[in-house]
Short mmCIF file of C-alpha atoms in Angstrom, two decimals:
data_model
loop_
_atom_site.label_atom_id
_atom_site.label_comp_id
_atom_site.label_asym_id
_atom_site.label_seq_id
_atom_site.Cartn_x
_atom_site.Cartn_y
_atom_site.Cartn_z
CA UNK A 1 76.74 36.51 -95.25
CA UNK A 2 79.23 33.82 -93.91
CA UNK A 3 78.03 31.55 -91.19
CA UNK A 4 79.81 30.03 -88.30
CA UNK A 5 82.69 28.12 -89.11
CA UNK A 6 84.67 25.65 -87.06
CA UNK A 7 88.15 24.08 -87.21
CA UNK A 8 89.43 21.47 -87.20
CA UNK A 9 86.51 19.18 -87.83
CA UNK A 10 87.90 16.07 -86.36
CA UNK A 11 90.70 15.71 -83.95
CA UNK A 12 92.17 12.74 -82.17
CA UNK A 13 94.25 13.53 -78.91
CA UNK A 14 95.92 11.66 -76.38
CA UNK A 15 94.59 11.57 -72.74
CA UNK A 16 96.75 14.43 -70.77
CA UNK A 17 97.35 16.43 -73.75
CA UNK A 18 95.85 19.90 -74.45
CA UNK A 19 93.80 21.21 -77.27
CA UNK A 20 92.49 24.22 -79.01
CA UNK A 21 89.55 24.63 -81.19
CA UNK A 22 88.79 27.49 -83.23
CA UNK A 23 85.70 29.16 -84.31
CA UNK A 24 84.73 32.48 -86.61
CA UNK A 25 81.74 33.80 -85.60
CA UNK A 26 78.94 34.94 -88.36
CA UNK A 27 79.68 38.27 -89.64
CA UNK A 28 78.60 40.97 -87.25
CA UNK A 29 78.05 38.97 -84.15
CA UNK A 30 79.67 39.84 -81.00
CA UNK A 31 78.78 37.18 -78.82
CA UNK A 32 80.37 33.51 -78.91
CA UNK A 33 79.06 30.74 -76.76
CA UNK A 34 80.44 26.98 -76.67
CA UNK A 35 78.88 23.96 -76.11
CA UNK A 36 79.71 20.33 -75.59
CA UNK A 37 77.72 17.48 -77.03
CA UNK A 38 78.37 14.12 -75.97
CA UNK A 39 77.54 10.99 -77.80
CA UNK A 40 73.68 10.74 -77.66
CA UNK A 41 72.86 13.69 -75.61
CA UNK A 42 71.77 17.16 -76.04
CA UNK A 43 74.90 19.87 -76.07
CA UNK A 44 75.81 21.55 -72.39
CA UNK A 45 76.69 25.08 -72.21
CA UNK A 46 80.43 25.40 -71.51
CA UNK A 47 80.89 29.31 -71.29
CA UNK A 48 80.16 32.55 -73.49
CA UNK A 49 82.08 35.50 -74.48
CA UNK A 50 80.74 38.71 -75.17
CA UNK A 51 83.13 41.83 -76.43
CA UNK A 52 86.18 39.90 -75.78
CA UNK A 53 85.35 39.19 -71.90
CA UNK A 54 83.69 36.02 -70.29
CA UNK A 55 80.23 36.68 -69.12
CA UNK A 56 78.85 33.26 -68.43
CA UNK A 57 80.26 29.82 -67.63
CA UNK A 58 78.14 26.47 -67.30
CA UNK A 59 79.31 23.65 -64.89
CA UNK A 60 82.97 22.93 -66.42
CA UNK A 61 86.01 22.72 -64.73
CA UNK A 62 88.77 25.52 -65.17
CA UNK A 63 90.75 23.42 -67.36
CA UNK A 64 88.26 24.24 -70.00
CA UNK A 65 89.22 28.01 -70.88
CA UNK A 66 88.49 30.10 -73.87
CA UNK A 67 89.32 33.68 -75.58
CA UNK A 68 87.33 35.93 -77.94
CA UNK A 69 89.74 38.16 -80.20
CA UNK A 70 88.65 41.76 -81.56
CA UNK A 71 87.22 40.14 -84.46
CA UNK A 72 84.87 38.15 -82.26
CA UNK A 73 86.59 34.93 -83.28
CA UNK A 74 86.93 32.62 -80.48
CA UNK A 75 89.58 29.59 -79.04
CA UNK A 76 88.28 26.85 -76.58
CA UNK A 77 91.06 25.13 -74.90
CA UNK A 78 91.02 22.27 -73.05
CA UNK A 79 93.93 21.04 -70.71
CA UNK A 80 94.61 17.67 -69.30
CA UNK A 81 92.28 16.03 -71.72
CA UNK A 82 90.38 13.25 -70.20
CA UNK A 83 88.74 10.06 -72.01
CA UNK A 84 85.00 11.83 -71.00
CA UNK A 85 86.04 14.93 -73.06
CA UNK A 86 85.29 13.13 -76.12
CA UNK A 87 82.52 14.98 -77.96
CA UNK A 88 81.19 17.21 -80.55
CA UNK A 89 82.12 20.90 -79.56
CA UNK A 90 79.91 23.58 -80.94
CA UNK A 91 80.36 27.06 -81.17
CA UNK A 92 77.61 29.48 -81.70
CA UNK A 93 77.39 33.32 -82.35
CA UNK A 94 74.71 35.87 -81.85
CA UNK A 95 74.17 39.46 -81.63
CA UNK A 96 74.43 41.39 -78.49
CA UNK A 97 74.40 38.71 -75.73
CA UNK A 98 71.93 36.15 -77.83
CA UNK A 99 68.95 35.54 -75.59
CA UNK A 100 65.77 35.62 -77.82
CA UNK A 101 67.65 36.52 -80.83
CA UNK A 102 68.78 33.09 -81.22
CA UNK A 103 72.11 31.76 -82.04
CA UNK A 104 73.78 30.35 -85.31
CA UNK A 105 75.82 27.25 -84.85
CA UNK A 106 78.78 26.06 -86.67
CA UNK A 107 79.01 22.07 -87.81
CA UNK A 108 81.31 21.34 -84.71
CA UNK A 109 84.58 20.09 -83.98
CA UNK A 110 84.56 16.44 -83.30
CA UNK A 111 87.07 15.48 -80.61
CA UNK A 112 88.28 12.13 -79.72
CA UNK A 113 90.51 11.54 -76.78
CA UNK A 114 92.16 8.06 -76.46
CA UNK B 1 65.54 27.24 -63.16
CA UNK B 2 64.46 26.63 -66.67
CA UNK B 3 64.43 23.20 -68.29
CA UNK B 4 62.79 21.53 -70.90
CA UNK B 5 61.84 17.76 -71.19
CA UNK B 6 61.30 16.06 -74.50
CA UNK B 7 58.70 13.13 -73.95
CA UNK B 8 59.95 10.95 -76.99
CA UNK B 9 63.48 9.71 -77.26
CA UNK B 10 62.58 8.44 -80.76
CA UNK B 11 59.56 8.83 -83.32
CA UNK B 12 58.95 6.93 -86.37
CA UNK B 13 56.30 8.26 -89.18
CA UNK B 14 55.61 7.13 -92.65
CA UNK B 15 56.35 9.64 -95.60
CA UNK B 16 53.52 11.95 -95.91
CA UNK B 17 52.14 11.44 -92.47
CA UNK B 18 51.81 14.09 -89.78
CA UNK B 19 54.77 14.76 -87.50
CA UNK B 20 54.51 15.37 -83.80
CA UNK B 21 57.52 16.21 -81.42
CA UNK B 22 56.42 16.82 -77.93
CA UNK B 23 58.04 19.14 -75.66
CA UNK B 24 57.48 20.45 -72.05
CA UNK B 25 58.98 23.23 -70.58
CA UNK B 26 59.32 24.65 -66.92
CA UNK B 27 60.37 28.37 -66.28
CA UNK B 28 59.79 30.82 -63.44
CA UNK B 29 59.14 33.74 -66.17
CA UNK B 30 57.82 34.12 -69.74
CA UNK B 31 60.38 31.71 -71.93
CA UNK B 32 61.98 31.98 -75.05
CA UNK B 33 61.86 28.52 -76.69
CA UNK B 34 63.62 27.22 -79.53
CA UNK B 35 63.52 24.04 -82.17
CA UNK B 36 66.57 22.76 -83.69
CA UNK B 37 67.34 20.23 -86.07
CA UNK B 38 70.79 18.22 -86.31
CA UNK B 39 71.28 16.05 -89.25
CA UNK B 40 73.96 13.33 -89.13
CA UNK B 41 77.48 14.87 -88.61
CA UNK B 42 76.25 18.23 -88.94
CA UNK B 43 75.90 21.39 -86.84
CA UNK B 44 72.59 22.36 -85.19
CA UNK B 45 70.00 24.30 -87.56
CA UNK B 46 67.31 26.83 -86.21
CA UNK B 47 63.81 25.59 -87.06
CA UNK B 48 61.72 28.02 -85.26
CA UNK B 49 61.50 30.39 -82.16
CA UNK B 50 58.81 31.62 -79.73
CA UNK B 51 59.42 34.78 -78.19
CA UNK B 52 56.17 35.95 -76.55
CA UNK B 53 54.74 37.32 -79.76
CA UNK B 54 52.11 34.89 -81.49
CA UNK B 55 51.50 31.74 -79.80
CA UNK B 56 51.67 29.63 -82.95
CA UNK B 57 55.04 29.88 -84.70
CA UNK B 58 55.58 28.98 -87.95
CA UNK B 59 59.41 27.60 -89.34
CA UNK B 60 61.25 26.47 -92.07
CA UNK B 61 60.53 23.53 -94.29
CA UNK B 62 56.88 23.54 -92.79
CA UNK B 63 57.68 23.11 -89.45
CA UNK B 64 55.43 24.90 -86.82
CA UNK B 65 54.98 24.87 -83.05
CA UNK B 66 52.19 25.87 -80.60
CA UNK B 67 53.01 27.70 -77.17
CA UNK B 68 50.77 26.68 -74.88
CA UNK B 69 51.14 28.22 -71.35
CA UNK B 70 48.51 26.40 -69.56
CA UNK B 71 49.92 23.15 -70.38
CA UNK B 72 53.65 24.43 -70.70
CA UNK B 73 54.13 22.82 -73.88
CA UNK B 74 55.67 23.72 -77.01
CA UNK B 75 55.23 20.78 -79.56
CA UNK B 76 56.79 20.75 -82.85
CA UNK B 77 54.44 19.50 -85.73
CA UNK B 78 54.36 19.43 -89.69
CA UNK B 79 51.65 17.91 -91.79
CA UNK B 80 53.52 15.86 -94.20
CA UNK B 81 56.81 14.10 -93.32
CA UNK B 82 59.37 14.04 -96.02
CA UNK B 83 62.46 11.63 -96.10
CA UNK B 84 64.77 14.69 -95.50
CA UNK B 85 63.10 15.10 -92.22
CA UNK B 86 64.82 12.06 -90.59
CA UNK B 87 67.27 14.06 -87.89
CA UNK B 88 67.68 14.67 -84.43
CA UNK B 89 65.43 17.57 -83.13
CA UNK B 90 66.23 19.55 -80.03
CA UNK B 91 63.92 21.64 -77.68
CA UNK B 92 65.67 24.36 -76.25
CA UNK B 93 64.79 27.15 -73.64
CA UNK B 94 66.88 30.18 -73.31
CA UNK B 95 68.05 30.82 -69.59
CA UNK B 96 69.17 34.14 -68.36
CA UNK B 97 72.47 33.70 -66.14
CA UNK B 98 73.91 36.42 -64.23
CA UNK B 99 73.02 38.77 -67.44
CA UNK B 100 74.21 35.89 -69.93
CA UNK B 101 71.80 33.82 -72.20
CA UNK B 102 72.37 30.25 -72.39
CA UNK B 103 70.47 27.40 -73.97
CA UNK B 104 69.03 24.53 -72.17
CA UNK B 105 68.72 21.78 -74.34
CA UNK B 106 66.36 18.85 -74.24
CA UNK B 107 67.94 15.36 -74.59
CA UNK B 108 66.79 14.92 -78.48
CA UNK B 109 64.26 13.37 -80.17
CA UNK B 110 65.10 11.29 -83.15
CA UNK B 111 62.86 11.23 -86.09
CA UNK B 112 62.65 8.36 -88.43
CA UNK B 113 60.80 8.59 -91.73
CA UNK B 114 59.79 5.35 -93.29
CA UNK B 115 59.18 5.27 -97.27
#
């Protein structure tokens, strides 16, 4: 069984640009969540997708958006990048909304905004 | 609202000695609690989870945690530390938000293992 894979592993962007991060869920998982982990901090919940619909969002502005595809892979898009968006972005997948089942995390995409 | 507090930002132990990483939680209902480990430049790996079954939970790599409702604690322990245990550890509570389950992470405890 394959785990969660994210691409790219590292990325450098300029302030004001747009970025797309990608995630392939673990086989059979229909729920994907995205987290932002700033340096030295715990991950913060961005949003979650369940069967291609966003069904929960954390305290992030609308310039953070996402998609989930029929094969349950997912994208995180960030527009108008700011320096504070520099972080490790983690994708996590689960069955049926997560909860007590727990999530499987990918290794993350390290985004640096200059 | 759910929350977790990790009481130590850094813990140092000698190889072969016990490990104790402390976590307190706040929850308005019976929580689901987790411990994750993050090695440098790696993603998060699930160590163990508590979901209202047995209060003593055994995880991978010799780790275990005990859920104590009276103390609102979920401390992580290991009898004997190994050099490979050096990493960042996160205590996590699962919070339900309008039908969505999201994780709320503690601020992390960095474990250092001395030879």
